[in-house]
Amino acid sequence: TALWTWQMSAFYGAEQILTFSVKKEVEAALGKCQGSVVTKLLDLVCDAVVDLDSEFAFKEHCGRFAVLLMRRGGMSLRGQQLVDFIPEGDDQRRFHEDIKHTQAAETENTLDTSPNMTTLHLRDSVGNFVKVALYHLPYRSINGSLHHLI
């Protein structure tokens, strides 16, 4: 009976591990599907929608953002910081205040996932200022890392 009990314990342990693994895969697939739907909806009403990592760097190239700032087609935005496109002065100060608010909320584990809006300027490829309404929505990915939808 001890062997039977051990075998049953091992079976249930393995079942819980498999169940957890399958659950995470399903959650990831649903998250990608929902994220895709949200992004498509936002694409209808926004000039550009970008997904940034926890350091506010582009996770992927965003063609619409590049077109908005008249950037050449061959230069990828992946890994570039959003703040690199914000002129120094009041606009960068407002952006950094927003970042500090988000980082403080993350530290206190009170991250508000409500979108907020800031009006500021971005600098295009020839140095012109482009006035934009920047909507910011922090969110956590499936693995728990902080990301930002702009």
CSV table of N, CA and C in Angstrom, one decimal:
chain,number,residue,atom,x,y,z
A,1,THR,N,0.8,-1.2,0.0
A,1,THR,CA,0.0,0.0,0.0
A,1,THR,C,0.8,1.3,0.0
A,2,ALA,N,2.1,1.2,0.6
A,2,ALA,CA,2.9,2.4,0.6
A,2,ALA,C,3.4,2.7,-0.9
A,3,LEU,N,3.7,1.6,-1.6
A,3,LEU,CA,4.1,1.8,-3.0
A,3,LEU,C,2.9,2.4,-3.8
A,4,TRP,N,1.7,1.9,-3.6
A,4,TRP,CA,0.5,2.4,-4.3
A,4,TRP,C,0.3,3.9,-3.9
A,5,THR,N,0.5,4.3,-2.6
A,5,THR,CA,0.3,5.7,-2.2
A,5,THR,C,1.3,6.6,-2.8
A,6,TRP,N,2.6,6.1,-2.9
A,6,TRP,CA,3.6,6.8,-3.5
A,6,TRP,C,3.4,7.1,-5.0
A,7,GLN,N,2.9,6.0,-5.7
A,7,GLN,CA,2.6,6.1,-7.1
A,7,GLN,C,1.4,7.1,-7.4
A,8,MET,N,0.4,7.0,-6.5
A,8,MET,CA,-0.7,8.0,-6.7
A,8,MET,C,-0.3,9.4,-6.4
A,9,SER,N,0.6,9.6,-5.4
A,9,SER,CA,1.1,11.0,-5.1
A,9,SER,C,1.9,11.5,-6.3
A,10,ALA,N,2.8,10.6,-6.9
A,10,ALA,CA,3.6,11.0,-8.0
A,10,ALA,C,2.7,11.4,-9.2
A,11,PHE,N,1.6,10.6,-9.4
A,11,PHE,CA,0.7,10.8,-10.5
A,11,PHE,C,0.0,12.1,-10.3
A,12,TYR,N,-0.5,12.4,-9.1
A,12,TYR,CA,-1.2,13.7,-8.9
A,12,TYR,C,-0.3,14.9,-9.0
A,13,GLY,N,1.0,14.7,-8.6
A,13,GLY,CA,1.9,15.8,-8.7
A,13,GLY,C,2.2,16.1,-10.1
A,14,ALA,N,2.4,15.0,-10.9
A,14,ALA,CA,2.6,15.2,-12.4
A,14,ALA,C,1.4,15.8,-13.1
A,15,GLU,N,0.2,15.4,-12.6
A,15,GLU,CA,-1.0,16.0,-13.2
A,15,GLU,C,-1.1,17.5,-12.9
A,16,GLN,N,-0.8,17.9,-11.7
A,16,GLN,CA,-0.8,19.3,-11.4
A,16,GLN,C,0.2,20.1,-12.2
A,17,ILE,N,1.4,19.6,-12.4
A,17,ILE,CA,2.4,20.3,-13.2
A,17,ILE,C,1.9,20.4,-14.6
A,18,LEU,N,1.3,19.3,-15.2
A,18,LEU,CA,0.8,19.4,-16.6
A,18,LEU,C,-0.3,20.4,-16.7
A,19,THR,N,-1.2,20.3,-15.7
A,19,THR,CA,-2.4,21.2,-15.7
A,19,THR,C,-1.9,22.7,-15.7
A,20,PHE,N,-1.0,23.0,-14.8
A,20,PHE,CA,-0.4,24.3,-14.7
A,20,PHE,C,0.2,24.8,-16.0
A,21,SER,N,1.0,23.9,-16.7
A,21,SER,CA,1.6,24.2,-17.9
A,21,SER,C,0.6,24.4,-19.0
A,22,VAL,N,-0.4,23.6,-19.1
A,22,VAL,CA,-1.4,23.8,-20.2
A,22,VAL,C,-2.2,25.0,-19.9
A,23,LYS,N,-2.5,25.3,-18.6
A,23,LYS,CA,-3.2,26.5,-18.3
A,23,LYS,C,-2.5,27.8,-18.7
A,24,LYS,N,-1.1,27.8,-18.5
A,24,LYS,CA,-0.3,28.9,-18.9
A,24,LYS,C,-0.3,29.1,-20.4
A,25,GLU,N,-0.2,28.0,-21.1
A,25,GLU,CA,-0.2,28.0,-22.6
A,25,GLU,C,-1.6,28.6,-23.1
A,26,VAL,N,-2.7,28.2,-22.5
A,26,VAL,CA,-4.0,28.7,-22.9
A,26,VAL,C,-4.1,30.1,-22.6
A,27,GLU,N,-3.6,30.6,-21.4
A,27,GLU,CA,-3.7,32.0,-21.1
A,27,GLU,C,-2.9,32.8,-22.0
A,28,ALA,N,-1.7,32.3,-22.4
A,28,ALA,CA,-0.8,33.0,-23.3
A,28,ALA,C,-1.5,33.2,-24.7
A,29,ALA,N,-2.1,32.1,-25.2
A,29,ALA,CA,-2.8,32.1,-26.5
A,29,ALA,C,-4.0,33.1,-26.4
A,30,LEU,N,-4.8,33.1,-25.3
A,30,LEU,CA,-5.9,34.0,-25.2
A,30,LEU,C,-5.4,35.4,-25.1
A,31,GLY,N,-4.3,35.7,-24.4
A,31,GLY,CA,-3.7,37.0,-24.2
A,31,GLY,C,-3.3,37.5,-25.6
A,32,LYS,N,-2.7,36.7,-26.4
A,32,LYS,CA,-2.2,37.1,-27.7
A,32,LYS,C,-3.4,37.5,-28.6
A,33,CYS,N,-4.5,36.7,-28.5
A,33,CYS,CA,-5.7,36.9,-29.3
A,33,CYS,C,-6.4,38.2,-28.9
A,34,GLN,N,-6.5,38.4,-27.5
A,34,GLN,CA,-7.2,39.6,-27.0
A,34,GLN,C,-6.3,40.8,-27.3
A,35,GLY,N,-5.0,40.7,-27.2
A,35,GLY,CA,-4.1,41.8,-27.5
A,35,GLY,C,-4.2,42.2,-28.9
A,36,SER,N,-4.3,41.2,-29.8
A,36,SER,CA,-4.4,41.5,-31.2
A,36,SER,C,-5.7,42.2,-31.5
A,37,VAL,N,-6.8,41.8,-30.9
A,37,VAL,CA,-8.1,42.5,-31.1
A,37,VAL,C,-8.0,43.9,-30.6
A,38,VAL,N,-7.5,44.1,-29.5
A,38,VAL,CA,-7.3,45.5,-28.9
A,38,VAL,C,-6.5,46.3,-29.8
A,39,THR,N,-5.4,45.8,-30.2
A,39,THR,CA,-4.5,46.6,-31.1
A,39,THR,C,-5.1,46.9,-32.4
A,40,LYS,N,-5.9,46.0,-33.0
A,40,LYS,CA,-6.6,46.3,-34.2
A,40,LYS,C,-7.6,47.4,-34.0
A,41,LEU,N,-8.3,47.4,-32.9
A,41,LEU,CA,-9.3,48.4,-32.6
A,41,LEU,C,-8.6,49.7,-32.5
A,42,LEU,N,-7.5,49.8,-31.7
A,42,LEU,CA,-6.8,51.0,-31.5
A,42,LEU,C,-6.3,51.6,-32.8
A,43,ASP,N,-5.8,50.7,-33.7
A,43,ASP,CA,-5.3,51.1,-35.0
A,43,ASP,C,-6.3,51.9,-35.8
A,44,LEU,N,-7.6,51.6,-35.6
A,44,LEU,CA,-8.6,52.3,-36.3
A,44,LEU,C,-8.7,53.8,-35.9
A,45,VAL,N,-8.4,54.1,-34.6
A,45,VAL,CA,-8.6,55.4,-34.1
A,45,VAL,C,-7.3,56.2,-33.8
A,46,CYS,N,-6.2,55.5,-33.8
A,46,CYS,CA,-4.9,56.1,-33.5
A,46,CYS,C,-4.0,56.2,-34.7
A,47,ASP,N,-3.2,57.2,-34.7
A,47,ASP,CA,-2.2,57.3,-35.8
A,47,ASP,C,-1.2,56.1,-35.7
A,48,ALA,N,-0.8,55.8,-34.5
A,48,ALA,CA,0.2,54.7,-34.3
A,48,ALA,C,-0.1,54.1,-32.9
A,49,VAL,N,0.1,52.8,-32.8
A,49,VAL,CA,0.0,52.1,-31.5
A,49,VAL,C,1.3,51.3,-31.3
A,50,VAL,N,2.0,51.6,-30.2
A,50,VAL,CA,3.3,51.0,-30.0
A,50,VAL,C,3.3,50.2,-28.6
A,51,ASP,N,4.0,49.1,-28.6
A,51,ASP,CA,4.1,48.3,-27.4
A,51,ASP,C,5.5,48.5,-26.9
A,52,LEU,N,5.7,49.0,-25.7
A,52,LEU,CA,7.0,49.3,-25.1
A,52,LEU,C,7.3,48.3,-24.0
A,53,ASP,N,8.6,48.1,-23.7
A,53,ASP,CA,8.9,47.2,-22.6
A,53,ASP,C,9.0,48.1,-21.3
A,54,SER,N,9.5,47.5,-20.2
A,54,SER,CA,9.4,48.2,-19.0
A,54,SER,C,10.4,49.4,-18.9
A,55,GLU,N,11.3,49.5,-19.9
A,55,GLU,CA,12.2,50.6,-20.0
A,55,GLU,C,11.8,51.6,-21.0
A,56,PHE,N,10.5,51.5,-21.5
A,56,PHE,CA,9.9,52.4,-22.5
A,56,PHE,C,10.7,52.3,-23.9
A,57,ALA,N,11.2,51.1,-24.2
A,57,ALA,CA,11.9,50.8,-25.5
A,57,ALA,C,10.9,50.1,-26.3
A,58,PHE,N,11.0,50.3,-27.6
A,58,PHE,CA,10.1,49.6,-28.6
A,58,PHE,C,10.4,48.1,-28.6
A,59,LYS,N,9.3,47.3,-28.4
A,59,LYS,CA,9.5,45.9,-28.4
A,59,LYS,C,9.7,45.4,-29.8
A,60,GLU,N,9.0,46.1,-30.8
A,60,GLU,CA,9.0,45.7,-32.2
A,60,GLU,C,9.0,47.0,-33.0
A,61,HIS,N,9.4,46.9,-34.2
A,61,HIS,CA,9.3,48.1,-35.1
A,61,HIS,C,7.9,48.4,-35.3
A,62,CYS,N,7.6,49.7,-35.4
A,62,CYS,CA,6.2,50.2,-35.6
A,62,CYS,C,6.2,51.1,-36.8
A,63,GLY,N,5.8,50.5,-38.0
A,63,GLY,CA,5.8,51.3,-39.2
A,63,GLY,C,5.0,52.6,-39.2
A,64,ARG,N,3.9,52.5,-38.5
A,64,ARG,CA,3.0,53.7,-38.5
A,64,ARG,C,3.6,54.8,-37.7
A,65,PHE,N,4.3,54.5,-36.6
A,65,PHE,CA,5.1,55.5,-35.8
A,65,PHE,C,6.2,56.1,-36.6
A,66,ALA,N,6.9,55.2,-37.4
A,66,ALA,CA,8.0,55.7,-38.2
A,66,ALA,C,7.5,56.6,-39.3
A,67,VAL,N,6.4,56.3,-39.9
A,67,VAL,CA,5.8,57.2,-40.9
A,67,VAL,C,5.3,58.5,-40.3
A,68,LEU,N,4.8,58.5,-39.1
A,68,LEU,CA,4.3,59.7,-38.4
A,68,LEU,C,5.5,60.7,-38.2
A,69,LEU,N,6.7,60.1,-38.0
A,69,LEU,CA,7.9,60.9,-37.8
A,69,LEU,C,8.8,61.0,-39.0
A,70,MET,N,8.3,60.6,-40.2
A,70,MET,CA,9.0,60.6,-41.4
A,70,MET,C,10.4,60.0,-41.4
A,71,ARG,N,10.4,58.8,-40.8
A,71,ARG,CA,11.7,58.1,-40.7
A,71,ARG,C,11.9,57.2,-41.9
A,72,ARG,N,13.1,57.0,-42.3
A,72,ARG,CA,13.4,56.1,-43.5
A,72,ARG,C,12.9,54.7,-43.2
A,73,GLY,N,12.5,54.0,-44.2
A,73,GLY,CA,12.0,52.7,-44.1
A,73,GLY,C,12.9,51.6,-43.6
A,74,GLY,N,14.2,51.8,-43.8
A,74,GLY,CA,15.2,50.7,-43.4
A,74,GLY,C,15.6,50.7,-42.0
A,75,MET,N,15.2,51.8,-41.2
A,75,MET,CA,15.7,51.9,-39.8
A,75,MET,C,14.6,51.4,-38.9
A,76,SER,N,15.0,50.3,-38.2
A,76,SER,CA,14.0,49.7,-37.2
A,76,SER,C,14.0,50.5,-35.9
A,77,LEU,N,12.8,50.6,-35.3
A,77,LEU,CA,12.6,51.2,-34.0
A,77,LEU,C,12.9,50.3,-32.9
A,78,ARG,N,12.9,49.0,-33.2
A,78,ARG,CA,13.1,48.0,-32.1
A,78,ARG,C,14.3,48.3,-31.2
A,79,GLY,N,14.0,48.4,-29.9
A,79,GLY,CA,15.0,48.6,-28.9
A,79,GLY,C,15.3,50.1,-28.6
A,80,GLN,N,14.8,51.0,-29.5
A,80,GLN,CA,15.0,52.4,-29.3
A,80,GLN,C,14.0,52.9,-28.2
A,81,GLN,N,14.5,53.9,-27.4
A,81,GLN,CA,13.7,54.5,-26.3
A,81,GLN,C,12.7,55.5,-26.9
A,82,LEU,N,11.5,55.5,-26.4
A,82,LEU,CA,10.5,56.5,-26.8
A,82,LEU,C,11.0,57.9,-26.5
A,83,VAL,N,11.7,58.1,-25.4
A,83,VAL,CA,12.1,59.4,-25.0
A,83,VAL,C,13.1,60.0,-26.0
A,84,ASP,N,13.7,59.2,-26.8
A,84,ASP,CA,14.7,59.7,-27.8
A,84,ASP,C,13.9,60.6,-28.8
A,85,PHE,N,12.6,60.4,-28.9
A,85,PHE,CA,11.8,61.2,-29.9
A,85,PHE,C,11.2,62.4,-29.3
A,86,ILE,N,11.3,62.6,-28.0
A,86,ILE,CA,10.7,63.7,-27.3
A,86,ILE,C,11.7,64.8,-27.0
A,87,PRO,N,11.4,66.0,-27.5
A,87,PRO,CA,12.4,67.1,-27.3
A,87,PRO,C,12.6,67.4,-25.9
A,88,GLU,N,13.8,67.8,-25.5
A,88,GLU,CA,14.2,68.2,-24.2
A,88,GLU,C,13.3,69.4,-23.7
A,89,GLY,N,13.1,69.5,-22.5
A,89,GLY,CA,12.3,70.7,-21.9
A,89,GLY,C,11.0,70.2,-21.3
A,90,ASP,N,9.9,71.0,-21.4
A,90,ASP,CA,8.7,70.6,-20.8
A,90,ASP,C,8.1,69.3,-21.2
A,91,ASP,N,8.2,68.9,-22.5
A,91,ASP,CA,7.7,67.7,-23.0
A,91,ASP,C,8.4,66.5,-22.3
A,92,GLN,N,9.7,66.5,-22.2
A,92,GLN,CA,10.4,65.4,-21.6
A,92,GLN,C,10.1,65.4,-20.1
A,93,ARG,N,10.0,66.6,-19.5
A,93,ARG,CA,9.6,66.6,-18.0
A,93,ARG,C,8.3,66.0,-17.8
A,94,ARG,N,7.3,66.3,-18.6
A,94,ARG,CA,5.9,65.7,-18.4
A,94,ARG,C,6.0,64.2,-18.6
A,95,PHE,N,6.8,63.7,-19.6
A,95,PHE,CA,6.9,62.3,-19.9
A,95,PHE,C,7.6,61.6,-18.7
A,96,HIS,N,8.7,62.2,-18.2
A,96,HIS,CA,9.4,61.6,-17.0
A,96,HIS,C,8.5,61.6,-15.8
A,97,GLU,N,7.6,62.6,-15.6
A,97,GLU,CA,6.7,62.6,-14.4
A,97,GLU,C,5.7,61.4,-14.6
A,98,ASP,N,5.3,61.1,-15.8
A,98,ASP,CA,4.4,60.0,-16.0
A,98,ASP,C,5.1,58.7,-15.7
A,99,ILE,N,6.3,58.6,-16.1
A,99,ILE,CA,7.1,57.4,-15.9
A,99,ILE,C,7.3,57.2,-14.4
A,100,LYS,N,7.7,58.3,-13.7
A,100,LYS,CA,7.9,58.2,-12.2
A,100,LYS,C,6.6,57.7,-11.5
A,101,HIS,N,5.4,58.2,-12.0
A,101,HIS,CA,4.2,57.8,-11.4
A,101,HIS,C,3.9,56.3,-11.6
A,102,THR,N,4.2,55.8,-12.8
A,102,THR,CA,4.0,54.4,-13.1
A,102,THR,C,5.0,53.6,-12.3
A,103,GLN,N,6.3,54.0,-12.2
A,103,GLN,CA,7.3,53.2,-11.5
A,103,GLN,C,7.0,53.2,-10.0
A,104,ALA,N,6.5,54.3,-9.4
A,104,ALA,CA,6.1,54.4,-8.0
A,104,ALA,C,4.9,53.4,-7.7
A,105,ALA,N,4.0,53.4,-8.6
A,105,ALA,CA,2.8,52.5,-8.5
A,105,ALA,C,3.3,51.1,-8.6
A,106,GLU,N,4.2,50.8,-9.4
A,106,GLU,CA,4.7,49.4,-9.6
A,106,GLU,C,5.5,49.0,-8.3
A,107,THR,N,6.3,49.9,-7.8
A,107,THR,CA,7.0,49.6,-6.5
A,107,THR,C,6.1,49.3,-5.4
A,108,GLU,N,5.0,50.1,-5.3
A,108,GLU,CA,4.0,49.9,-4.2
A,108,GLU,C,3.0,48.8,-4.5
A,109,ASN,N,3.2,48.2,-5.7
A,109,ASN,CA,2.3,47.2,-6.2
A,109,ASN,C,0.8,47.6,-6.3
A,110,THR,N,0.7,48.9,-6.7
A,110,THR,CA,-0.7,49.5,-6.8
A,110,THR,C,-0.8,50.0,-8.3
A,111,LEU,N,-0.2,49.3,-9.2
A,111,LEU,CA,-0.2,49.8,-10.6
A,111,LEU,C,-1.7,49.9,-11.1
A,112,ASP,N,-2.0,51.2,-11.5
A,112,ASP,CA,-3.3,51.5,-12.0
A,112,ASP,C,-3.3,51.2,-13.5
A,113,THR,N,-4.1,50.3,-14.0
A,113,THR,CA,-4.1,50.0,-15.4
A,113,THR,C,-5.1,50.8,-16.2
A,114,SER,N,-5.5,51.9,-15.6
A,114,SER,CA,-6.3,52.9,-16.4
A,114,SER,C,-5.4,53.7,-17.3
A,115,PRO,N,-5.9,53.9,-18.5
A,115,PRO,CA,-5.1,54.7,-19.4
A,115,PRO,C,-5.0,56.2,-19.0
A,116,ASN,N,-3.9,56.9,-19.2
A,116,ASN,CA,-3.9,58.3,-19.0
A,116,ASN,C,-3.4,59.0,-20.3
A,117,MET,N,-3.5,60.3,-20.4
A,117,MET,CA,-3.2,61.0,-21.6
A,117,MET,C,-2.3,62.2,-21.3
A,118,THR,N,-1.3,62.4,-22.1
A,118,THR,CA,-0.5,63.5,-22.0
A,118,THR,C,-0.3,64.1,-23.4
A,119,THR,N,-0.4,65.4,-23.5
A,119,THR,CA,-0.1,66.1,-24.8
A,119,THR,C,1.3,66.6,-24.8
A,120,LEU,N,2.0,66.2,-25.8
A,120,LEU,CA,3.4,66.6,-25.9
A,120,LEU,C,3.8,66.6,-27.4
A,121,HIS,N,5.1,66.9,-27.6
A,121,HIS,CA,5.6,67.0,-29.0
A,121,HIS,C,6.6,65.8,-29.2
A,122,LEU,N,6.7,65.3,-30.4
A,122,LEU,CA,7.7,64.4,-30.8
A,122,LEU,C,8.5,65.1,-31.9
A,123,ARG,N,9.8,64.7,-32.0
A,123,ARG,CA,10.6,65.3,-33.0
A,123,ARG,C,10.7,64.4,-34.2
A,124,ASP,N,10.4,64.9,-35.4
A,124,ASP,CA,10.4,64.0,-36.6
A,124,ASP,C,11.9,63.9,-37.1
A,125,SER,N,12.1,63.2,-38.2
A,125,SER,CA,13.4,63.0,-38.7
A,125,SER,C,14.2,64.2,-39.2
A,126,VAL,N,13.5,65.3,-39.5
A,126,VAL,CA,14.1,66.5,-39.9
A,126,VAL,C,14.1,67.6,-38.9
A,127,GLY,N,13.7,67.3,-37.6
A,127,GLY,CA,13.8,68.2,-36.5
A,127,GLY,C,12.5,69.0,-36.2
A,128,ASN,N,11.5,68.8,-37.0
A,128,ASN,CA,10.2,69.4,-36.8
A,128,ASN,C,9.5,68.8,-35.6
A,129,PHE,N,8.7,69.7,-34.9
A,129,PHE,CA,7.9,69.2,-33.7
A,129,PHE,C,6.6,68.7,-34.2
A,130,VAL,N,6.1,67.6,-33.8
A,130,VAL,CA,4.8,67.0,-34.1
A,130,VAL,C,4.0,66.9,-32.8
A,131,LYS,N,2.9,67.7,-32.7
A,131,LYS,CA,2.1,67.7,-31.5
A,131,LYS,C,1.3,66.4,-31.5
A,132,VAL,N,1.3,65.7,-30.4
A,132,VAL,CA,0.6,64.4,-30.3
A,132,VAL,C,-0.2,64.3,-28.9
A,133,ALA,N,-1.2,63.6,-28.9
A,133,ALA,CA,-1.9,63.2,-27.7
A,133,ALA,C,-1.4,61.8,-27.4
A,134,LEU,N,-0.6,61.6,-26.4
A,134,LEU,CA,0.0,60.3,-26.1
A,134,LEU,C,-0.8,59.6,-25.0
A,135,TYR,N,-1.5,58.5,-25.3
A,135,TYR,CA,-2.3,57.8,-24.4
A,135,TYR,C,-1.4,56.6,-23.9
A,136,HIS,N,-1.3,56.4,-22.6
A,136,HIS,CA,-0.4,55.5,-22.0
A,136,HIS,C,-1.2,54.5,-21.1
A,137,LEU,N,-1.0,53.2,-21.4
A,137,LEU,CA,-1.7,52.2,-20.6
A,137,LEU,C,-0.6,51.1,-20.2
A,138,PRO,N,-0.2,51.2,-18.9
A,138,PRO,CA,0.7,50.1,-18.4
A,138,PRO,C,0.0,48.8,-18.2
A,139,TYR,N,0.6,47.7,-18.5
A,139,TYR,CA,0.0,46.4,-18.3
A,139,TYR,C,1.1,45.4,-18.0
A,140,ARG,N,0.7,44.3,-17.4
A,140,ARG,CA,1.6,43.2,-17.1
A,140,ARG,C,1.3,42.1,-18.1
A,141,SER,N,2.4,41.5,-18.6
A,141,SER,CA,2.4,40.4,-19.6
A,141,SER,C,2.1,39.1,-18.8
A,142,ILE,N,1.9,38.0,-19.5
A,142,ILE,CA,1.6,36.7,-18.9
A,142,ILE,C,2.7,36.4,-17.9
A,143,ASN,N,4.0,36.7,-18.2
A,143,ASN,CA,5.1,36.3,-17.3
A,143,ASN,C,5.2,37.3,-16.2
A,144,GLY,N,4.4,38.4,-16.1
A,144,GLY,CA,4.4,39.3,-15.0
A,144,GLY,C,5.2,40.6,-15.2
A,145,SER,N,5.9,40.6,-16.4
A,145,SER,CA,6.8,41.8,-16.6
A,145,SER,C,5.9,43.0,-17.1
A,146,LEU,N,6.4,44.2,-16.7
A,146,LEU,CA,5.7,45.4,-17.0
A,146,LEU,C,5.9,45.8,-18.4
A,147,HIS,N,4.8,46.2,-19.1
A,147,HIS,CA,4.9,46.7,-20.5
A,147,HIS,C,4.0,48.0,-20.6
A,148,HIS,N,4.1,48.7,-21.7
A,148,HIS,CA,3.4,49.9,-21.8
A,148,HIS,C,2.8,50.0,-23.2
A,149,LEU,N,1.5,50.2,-23.3
A,149,LEU,CA,0.9,50.4,-24.6
A,149,LEU,C,0.7,51.9,-24.8
A,150,ILE,N,1.2,52.4,-25.9
A,150,ILE,CA,1.2,53.9,-26.2
A,150,ILE,C,0.5,54.1,-27.5
